[in-house]
PDB file of C-alpha atoms in Angstrom:
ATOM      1  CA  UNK A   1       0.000   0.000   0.000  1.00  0.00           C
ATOM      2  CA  UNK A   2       2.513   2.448   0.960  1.00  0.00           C
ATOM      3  CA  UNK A   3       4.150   1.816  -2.583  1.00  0.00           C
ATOM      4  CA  UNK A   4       1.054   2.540  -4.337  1.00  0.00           C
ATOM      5  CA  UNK A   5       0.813   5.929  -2.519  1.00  0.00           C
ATOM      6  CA  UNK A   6       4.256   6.670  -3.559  1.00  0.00           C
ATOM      7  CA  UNK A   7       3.616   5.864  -7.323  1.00  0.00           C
ATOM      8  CA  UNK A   8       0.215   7.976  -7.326  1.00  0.00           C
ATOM      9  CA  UNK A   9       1.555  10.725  -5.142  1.00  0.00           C
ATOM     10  CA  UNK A  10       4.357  11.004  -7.913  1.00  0.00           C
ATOM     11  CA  UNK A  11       1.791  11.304 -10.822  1.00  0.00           C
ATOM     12  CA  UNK A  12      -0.592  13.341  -8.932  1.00  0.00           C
ATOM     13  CA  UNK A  13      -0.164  16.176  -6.208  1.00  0.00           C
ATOM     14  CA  UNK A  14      -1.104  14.593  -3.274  1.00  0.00           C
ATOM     15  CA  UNK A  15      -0.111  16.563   0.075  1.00  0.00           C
ATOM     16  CA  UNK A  16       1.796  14.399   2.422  1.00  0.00           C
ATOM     17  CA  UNK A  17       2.244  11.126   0.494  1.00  0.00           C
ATOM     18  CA  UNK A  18       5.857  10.767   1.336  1.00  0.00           C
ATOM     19  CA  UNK A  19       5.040  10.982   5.027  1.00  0.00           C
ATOM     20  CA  UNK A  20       1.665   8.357   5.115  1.00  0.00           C
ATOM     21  CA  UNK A  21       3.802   6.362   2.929  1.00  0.00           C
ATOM     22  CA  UNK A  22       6.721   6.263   5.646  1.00  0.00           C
ATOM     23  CA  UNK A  23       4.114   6.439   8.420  1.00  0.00           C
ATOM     24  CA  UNK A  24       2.574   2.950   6.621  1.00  0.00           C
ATOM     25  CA  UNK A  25       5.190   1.225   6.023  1.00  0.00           C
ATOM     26  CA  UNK A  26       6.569   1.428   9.811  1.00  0.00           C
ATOM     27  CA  UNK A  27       2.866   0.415  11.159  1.00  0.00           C
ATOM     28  CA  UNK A  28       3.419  -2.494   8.928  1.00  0.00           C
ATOM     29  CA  UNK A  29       6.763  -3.731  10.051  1.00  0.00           C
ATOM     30  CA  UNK A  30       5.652  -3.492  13.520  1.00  0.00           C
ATOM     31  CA  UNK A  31       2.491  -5.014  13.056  1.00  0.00           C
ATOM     32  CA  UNK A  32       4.650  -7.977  11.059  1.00  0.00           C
ATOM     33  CA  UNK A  33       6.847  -8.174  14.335  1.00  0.00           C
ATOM     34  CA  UNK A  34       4.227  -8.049  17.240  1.00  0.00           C
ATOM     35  CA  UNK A  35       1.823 -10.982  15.580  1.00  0.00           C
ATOM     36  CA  UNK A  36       4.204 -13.675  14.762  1.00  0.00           C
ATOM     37  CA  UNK A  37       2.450 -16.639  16.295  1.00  0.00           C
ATOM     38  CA  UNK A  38       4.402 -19.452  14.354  1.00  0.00           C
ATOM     39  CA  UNK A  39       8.299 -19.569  14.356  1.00  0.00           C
ATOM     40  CA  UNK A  40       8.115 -20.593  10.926  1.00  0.00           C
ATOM     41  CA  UNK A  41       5.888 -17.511   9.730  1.00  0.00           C
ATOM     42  CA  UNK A  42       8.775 -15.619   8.568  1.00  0.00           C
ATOM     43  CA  UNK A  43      10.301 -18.106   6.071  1.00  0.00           C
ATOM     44  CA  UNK A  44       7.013 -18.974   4.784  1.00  0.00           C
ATOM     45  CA  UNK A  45       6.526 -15.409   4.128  1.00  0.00           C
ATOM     46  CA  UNK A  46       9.738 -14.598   3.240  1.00  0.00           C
ATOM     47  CA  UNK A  47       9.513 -11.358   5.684  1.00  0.00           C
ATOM     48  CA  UNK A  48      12.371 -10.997   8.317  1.00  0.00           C
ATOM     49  CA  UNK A  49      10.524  -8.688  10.316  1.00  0.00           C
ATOM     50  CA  UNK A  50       8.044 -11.869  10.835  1.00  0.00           C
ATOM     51  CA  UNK A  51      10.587 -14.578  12.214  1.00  0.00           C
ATOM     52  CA  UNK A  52      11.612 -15.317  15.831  1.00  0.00           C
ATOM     53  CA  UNK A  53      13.716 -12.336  17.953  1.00  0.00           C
ATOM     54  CA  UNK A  54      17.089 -13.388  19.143  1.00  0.00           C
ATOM     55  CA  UNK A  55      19.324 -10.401  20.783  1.00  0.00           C
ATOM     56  CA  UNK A  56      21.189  -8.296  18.393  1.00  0.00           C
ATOM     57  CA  UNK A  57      17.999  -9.002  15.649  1.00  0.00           C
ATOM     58  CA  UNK A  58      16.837  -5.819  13.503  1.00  0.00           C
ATOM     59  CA  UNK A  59      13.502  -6.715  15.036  1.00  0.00           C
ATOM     60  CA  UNK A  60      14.838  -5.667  17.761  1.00  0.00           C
ATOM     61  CA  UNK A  61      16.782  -2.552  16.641  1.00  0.00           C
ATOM     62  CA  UNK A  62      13.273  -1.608  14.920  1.00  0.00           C
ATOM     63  CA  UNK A  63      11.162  -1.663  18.158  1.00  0.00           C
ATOM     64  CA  UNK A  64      13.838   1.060  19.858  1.00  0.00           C
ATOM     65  CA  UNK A  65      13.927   3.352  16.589  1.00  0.00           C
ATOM     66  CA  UNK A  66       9.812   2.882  17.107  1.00  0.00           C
ATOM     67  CA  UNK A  67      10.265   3.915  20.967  1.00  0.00           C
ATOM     68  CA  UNK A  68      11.693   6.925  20.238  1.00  0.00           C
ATOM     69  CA  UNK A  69      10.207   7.681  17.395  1.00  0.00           C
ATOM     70  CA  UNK A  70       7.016   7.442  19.519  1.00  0.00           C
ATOM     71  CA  UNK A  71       8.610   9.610  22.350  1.00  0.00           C
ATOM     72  CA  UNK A  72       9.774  12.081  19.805  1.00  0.00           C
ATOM     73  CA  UNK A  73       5.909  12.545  18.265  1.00  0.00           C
ATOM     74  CA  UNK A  74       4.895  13.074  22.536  1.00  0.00           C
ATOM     75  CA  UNK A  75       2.826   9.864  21.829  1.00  0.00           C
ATOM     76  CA  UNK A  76       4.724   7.634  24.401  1.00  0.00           C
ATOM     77  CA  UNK A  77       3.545   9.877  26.964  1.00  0.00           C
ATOM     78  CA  UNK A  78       0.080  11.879  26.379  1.00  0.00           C
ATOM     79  CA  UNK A  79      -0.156  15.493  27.038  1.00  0.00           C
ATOM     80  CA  UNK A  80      -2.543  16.920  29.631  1.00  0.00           C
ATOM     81  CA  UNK A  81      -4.367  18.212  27.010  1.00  0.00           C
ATOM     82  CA  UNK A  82      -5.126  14.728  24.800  1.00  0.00           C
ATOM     83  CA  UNK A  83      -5.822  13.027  28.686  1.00  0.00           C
ATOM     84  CA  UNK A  84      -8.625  16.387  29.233  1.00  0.00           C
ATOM     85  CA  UNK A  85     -10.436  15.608  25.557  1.00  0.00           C
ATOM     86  CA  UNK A  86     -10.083  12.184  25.526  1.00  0.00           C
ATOM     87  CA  UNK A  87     -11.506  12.811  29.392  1.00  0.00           C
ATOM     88  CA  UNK A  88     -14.783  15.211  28.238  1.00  0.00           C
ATOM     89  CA  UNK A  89     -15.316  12.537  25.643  1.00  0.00           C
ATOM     90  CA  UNK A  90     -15.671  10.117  28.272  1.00  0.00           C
ATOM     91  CA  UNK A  91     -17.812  11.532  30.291  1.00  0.00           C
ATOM     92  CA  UNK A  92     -20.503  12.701  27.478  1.00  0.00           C
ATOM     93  CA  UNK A  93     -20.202   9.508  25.998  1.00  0.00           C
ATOM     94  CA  UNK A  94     -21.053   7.788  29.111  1.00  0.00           C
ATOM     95  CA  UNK A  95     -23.774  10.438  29.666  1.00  0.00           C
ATOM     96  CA  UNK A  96     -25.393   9.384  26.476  1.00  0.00           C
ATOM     97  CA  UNK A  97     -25.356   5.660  26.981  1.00  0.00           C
ATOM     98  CA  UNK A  98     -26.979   5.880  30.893  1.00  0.00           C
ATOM     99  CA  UNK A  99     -29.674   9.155  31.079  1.00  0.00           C
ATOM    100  CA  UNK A 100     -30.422   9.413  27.269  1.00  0.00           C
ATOM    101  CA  UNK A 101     -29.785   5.783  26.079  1.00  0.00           C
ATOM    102  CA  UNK A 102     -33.215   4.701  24.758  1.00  0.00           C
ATOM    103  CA  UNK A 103     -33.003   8.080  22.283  1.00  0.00           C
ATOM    104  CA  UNK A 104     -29.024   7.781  21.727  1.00  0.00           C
ATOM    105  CA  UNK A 105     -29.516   4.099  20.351  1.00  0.00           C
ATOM    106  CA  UNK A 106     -32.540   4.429  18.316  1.00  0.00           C
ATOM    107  CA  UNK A 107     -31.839   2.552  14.831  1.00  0.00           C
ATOM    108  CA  UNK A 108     -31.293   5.525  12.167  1.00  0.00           C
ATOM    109  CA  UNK A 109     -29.552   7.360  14.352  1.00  0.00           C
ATOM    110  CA  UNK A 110     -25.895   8.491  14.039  1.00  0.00           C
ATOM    111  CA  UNK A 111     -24.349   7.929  17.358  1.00  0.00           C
ATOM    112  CA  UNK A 112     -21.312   8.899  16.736  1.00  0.00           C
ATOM    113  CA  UNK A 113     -22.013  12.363  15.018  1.00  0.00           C
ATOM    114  CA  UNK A 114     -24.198  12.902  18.288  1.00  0.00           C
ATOM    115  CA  UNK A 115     -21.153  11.893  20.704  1.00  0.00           C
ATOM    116  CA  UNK A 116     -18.880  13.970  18.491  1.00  0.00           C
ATOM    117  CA  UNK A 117     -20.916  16.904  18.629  1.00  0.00           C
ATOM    118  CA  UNK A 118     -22.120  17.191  22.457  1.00  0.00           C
ATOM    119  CA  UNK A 119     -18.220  15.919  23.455  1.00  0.00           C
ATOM    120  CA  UNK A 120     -17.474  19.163  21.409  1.00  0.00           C
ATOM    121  CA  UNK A 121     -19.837  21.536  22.861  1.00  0.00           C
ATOM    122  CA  UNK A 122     -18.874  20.342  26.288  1.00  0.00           C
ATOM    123  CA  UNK A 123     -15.041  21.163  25.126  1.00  0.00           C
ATOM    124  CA  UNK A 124     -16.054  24.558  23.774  1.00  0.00           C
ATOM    125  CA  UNK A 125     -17.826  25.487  27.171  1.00  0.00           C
ATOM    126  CA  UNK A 126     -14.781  24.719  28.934  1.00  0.00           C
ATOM    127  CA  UNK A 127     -12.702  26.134  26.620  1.00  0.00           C
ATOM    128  CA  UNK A 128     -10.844  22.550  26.523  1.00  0.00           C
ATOM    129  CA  UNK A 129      -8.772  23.564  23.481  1.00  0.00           C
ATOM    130  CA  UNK A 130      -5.334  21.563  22.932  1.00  0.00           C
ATOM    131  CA  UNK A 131      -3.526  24.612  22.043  1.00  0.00           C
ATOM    132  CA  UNK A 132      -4.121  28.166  20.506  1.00  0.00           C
ATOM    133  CA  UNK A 133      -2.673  29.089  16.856  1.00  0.00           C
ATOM    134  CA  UNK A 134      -1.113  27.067  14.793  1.00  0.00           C
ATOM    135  CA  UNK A 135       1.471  23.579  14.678  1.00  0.00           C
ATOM    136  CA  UNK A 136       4.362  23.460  12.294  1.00  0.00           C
ATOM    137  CA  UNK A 137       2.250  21.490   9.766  1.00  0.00           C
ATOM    138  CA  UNK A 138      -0.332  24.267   9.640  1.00  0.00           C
ATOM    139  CA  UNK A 139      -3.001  22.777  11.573  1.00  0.00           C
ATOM    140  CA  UNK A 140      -5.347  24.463  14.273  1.00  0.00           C
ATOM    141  CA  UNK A 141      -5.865  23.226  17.701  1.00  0.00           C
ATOM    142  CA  UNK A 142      -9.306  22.881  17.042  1.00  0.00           C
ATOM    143  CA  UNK A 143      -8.444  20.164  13.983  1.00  0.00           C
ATOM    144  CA  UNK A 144      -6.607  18.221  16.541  1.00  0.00           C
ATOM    145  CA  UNK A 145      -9.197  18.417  19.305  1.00  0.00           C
ATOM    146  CA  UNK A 146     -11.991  17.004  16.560  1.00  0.00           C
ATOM    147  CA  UNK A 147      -9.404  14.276  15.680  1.00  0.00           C
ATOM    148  CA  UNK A 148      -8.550  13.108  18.858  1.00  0.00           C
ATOM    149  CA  UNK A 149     -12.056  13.392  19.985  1.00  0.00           C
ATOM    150  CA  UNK A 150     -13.771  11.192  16.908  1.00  0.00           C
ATOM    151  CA  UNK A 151     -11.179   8.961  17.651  1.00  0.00           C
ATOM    152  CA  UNK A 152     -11.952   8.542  21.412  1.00  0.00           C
ATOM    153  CA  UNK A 153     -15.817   8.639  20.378  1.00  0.00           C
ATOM    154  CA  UNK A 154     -15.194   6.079  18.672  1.00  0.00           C
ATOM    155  CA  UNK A 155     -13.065   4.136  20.530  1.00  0.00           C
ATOM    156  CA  UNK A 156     -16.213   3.831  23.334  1.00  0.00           C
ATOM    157  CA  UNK A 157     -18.872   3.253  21.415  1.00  0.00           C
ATOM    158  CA  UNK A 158     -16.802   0.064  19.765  1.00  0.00           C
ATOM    159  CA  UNK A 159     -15.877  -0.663  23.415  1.00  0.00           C
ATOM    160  CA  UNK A 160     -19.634  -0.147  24.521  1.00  0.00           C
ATOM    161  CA  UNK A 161     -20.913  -2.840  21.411  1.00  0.00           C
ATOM    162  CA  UNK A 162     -18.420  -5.414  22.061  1.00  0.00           C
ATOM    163  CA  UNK A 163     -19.345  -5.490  25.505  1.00  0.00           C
ATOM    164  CA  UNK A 164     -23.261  -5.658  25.267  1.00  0.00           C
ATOM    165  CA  UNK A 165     -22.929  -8.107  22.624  1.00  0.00           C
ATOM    166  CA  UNK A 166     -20.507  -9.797  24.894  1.00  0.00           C
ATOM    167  CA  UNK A 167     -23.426 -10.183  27.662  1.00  0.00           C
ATOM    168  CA  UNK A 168     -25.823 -11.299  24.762  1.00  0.00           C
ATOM    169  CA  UNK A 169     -23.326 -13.818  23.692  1.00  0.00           C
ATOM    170  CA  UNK A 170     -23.098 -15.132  27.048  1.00  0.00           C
ATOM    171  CA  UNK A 171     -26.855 -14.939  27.940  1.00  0.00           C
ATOM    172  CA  UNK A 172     -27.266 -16.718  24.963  1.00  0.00           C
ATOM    173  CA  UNK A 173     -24.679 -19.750  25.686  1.00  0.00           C
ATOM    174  CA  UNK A 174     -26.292 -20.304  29.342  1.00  0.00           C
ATOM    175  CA  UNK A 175     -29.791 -20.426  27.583  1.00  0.00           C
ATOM    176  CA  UNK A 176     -28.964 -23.153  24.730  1.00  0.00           C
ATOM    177  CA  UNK A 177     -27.442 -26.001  27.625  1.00  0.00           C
ATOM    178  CA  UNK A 178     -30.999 -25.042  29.441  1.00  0.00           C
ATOM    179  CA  UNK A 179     -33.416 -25.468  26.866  1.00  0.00           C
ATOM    180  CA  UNK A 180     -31.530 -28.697  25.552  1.00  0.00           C
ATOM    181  CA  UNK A 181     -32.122 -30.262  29.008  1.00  0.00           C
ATOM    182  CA  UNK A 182     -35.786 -29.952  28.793  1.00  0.00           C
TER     183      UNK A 182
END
């Protein structure tokens, strides 16, 4: 994939290409590294990144550049701003799912434009902004407060589905042994 954004980027003007492309290919190698689940993966898929570590490997070596590279971005360790969004987000989210569920959840509704919205009104009010002006890649506080908050948004209302289909799923298994023993 990362090639193919290379290629296009080259024949059309597409803003950042070199950068997703690098950003890609990096989630990919650690991705390869982290779910190797057969020592014989690697050979089979002719993909170093997806055999065994032993010390000294460039498995290894890759998960330290990735550390820093991680630190460097601020990502290792969140700023008090991300943990305050990512906070209001929580807390409207969680609003929405106890005092206004039956509404929130009606079919044909778009939960997550909802969450996004009130989660940004409640940031608004309390003037929950990550920063003022501009970063060095020309984008606006506010851009990065809607990202990180869609993201979050999202990130509950999965977490919400999986686990009331979780209880469903297991309601459902201690029903079946009961009505076969009838």
């Amino acid at each position: 994939m990362a090639e193919g954004l290379q290629v296009t980027s080259e024949k059309i003007d597409l803003p950042n290409a070199h950068g997703t492309a690098e950003y890609i290919r990096i989630m990919v190698k650690w991705f390869d590294i982290m779910n190797v689940k057969s020592k014989y993966k690697g050979l089979h898929k002719l993909n170093p990144y997806m055999e065994r570590m032993v010390s000294g490997d460039i498995k290894i070596n890759f998960l330290l550049q990735f550390l820093d590279w991680l630190d460097r971005g601020g990502l290792k360790y969140p700023r008090q701003g991300v943990i305050n969004v990512v906070s209001y987000t929580y807390v409207v989210v969680s609003k929405l799912l106890t005092t206004f569920e039956a509404a929130f959840l009606k079919p044909q509704t778009n939960q997550r434009a909802i969450a996004c919205l009130k989660s940004l009104e409640a940031l608004d009010e309390s003037e929950c902004i990550l920063f003022d002006g501009v970063c060095d890649n020309g984008h606006s506080g506010i851009v990065y407060t809607r990202m990180i908050t869609f993201i979050a948004v999202n990130t509950f209302l999965s977490n919400y589905c999986k686990k009331e289909n979780g209880q469903r799923m297991s309601q459902t298994s201690q029903r079946k042994p009961k009505t076969l023993e009838k």
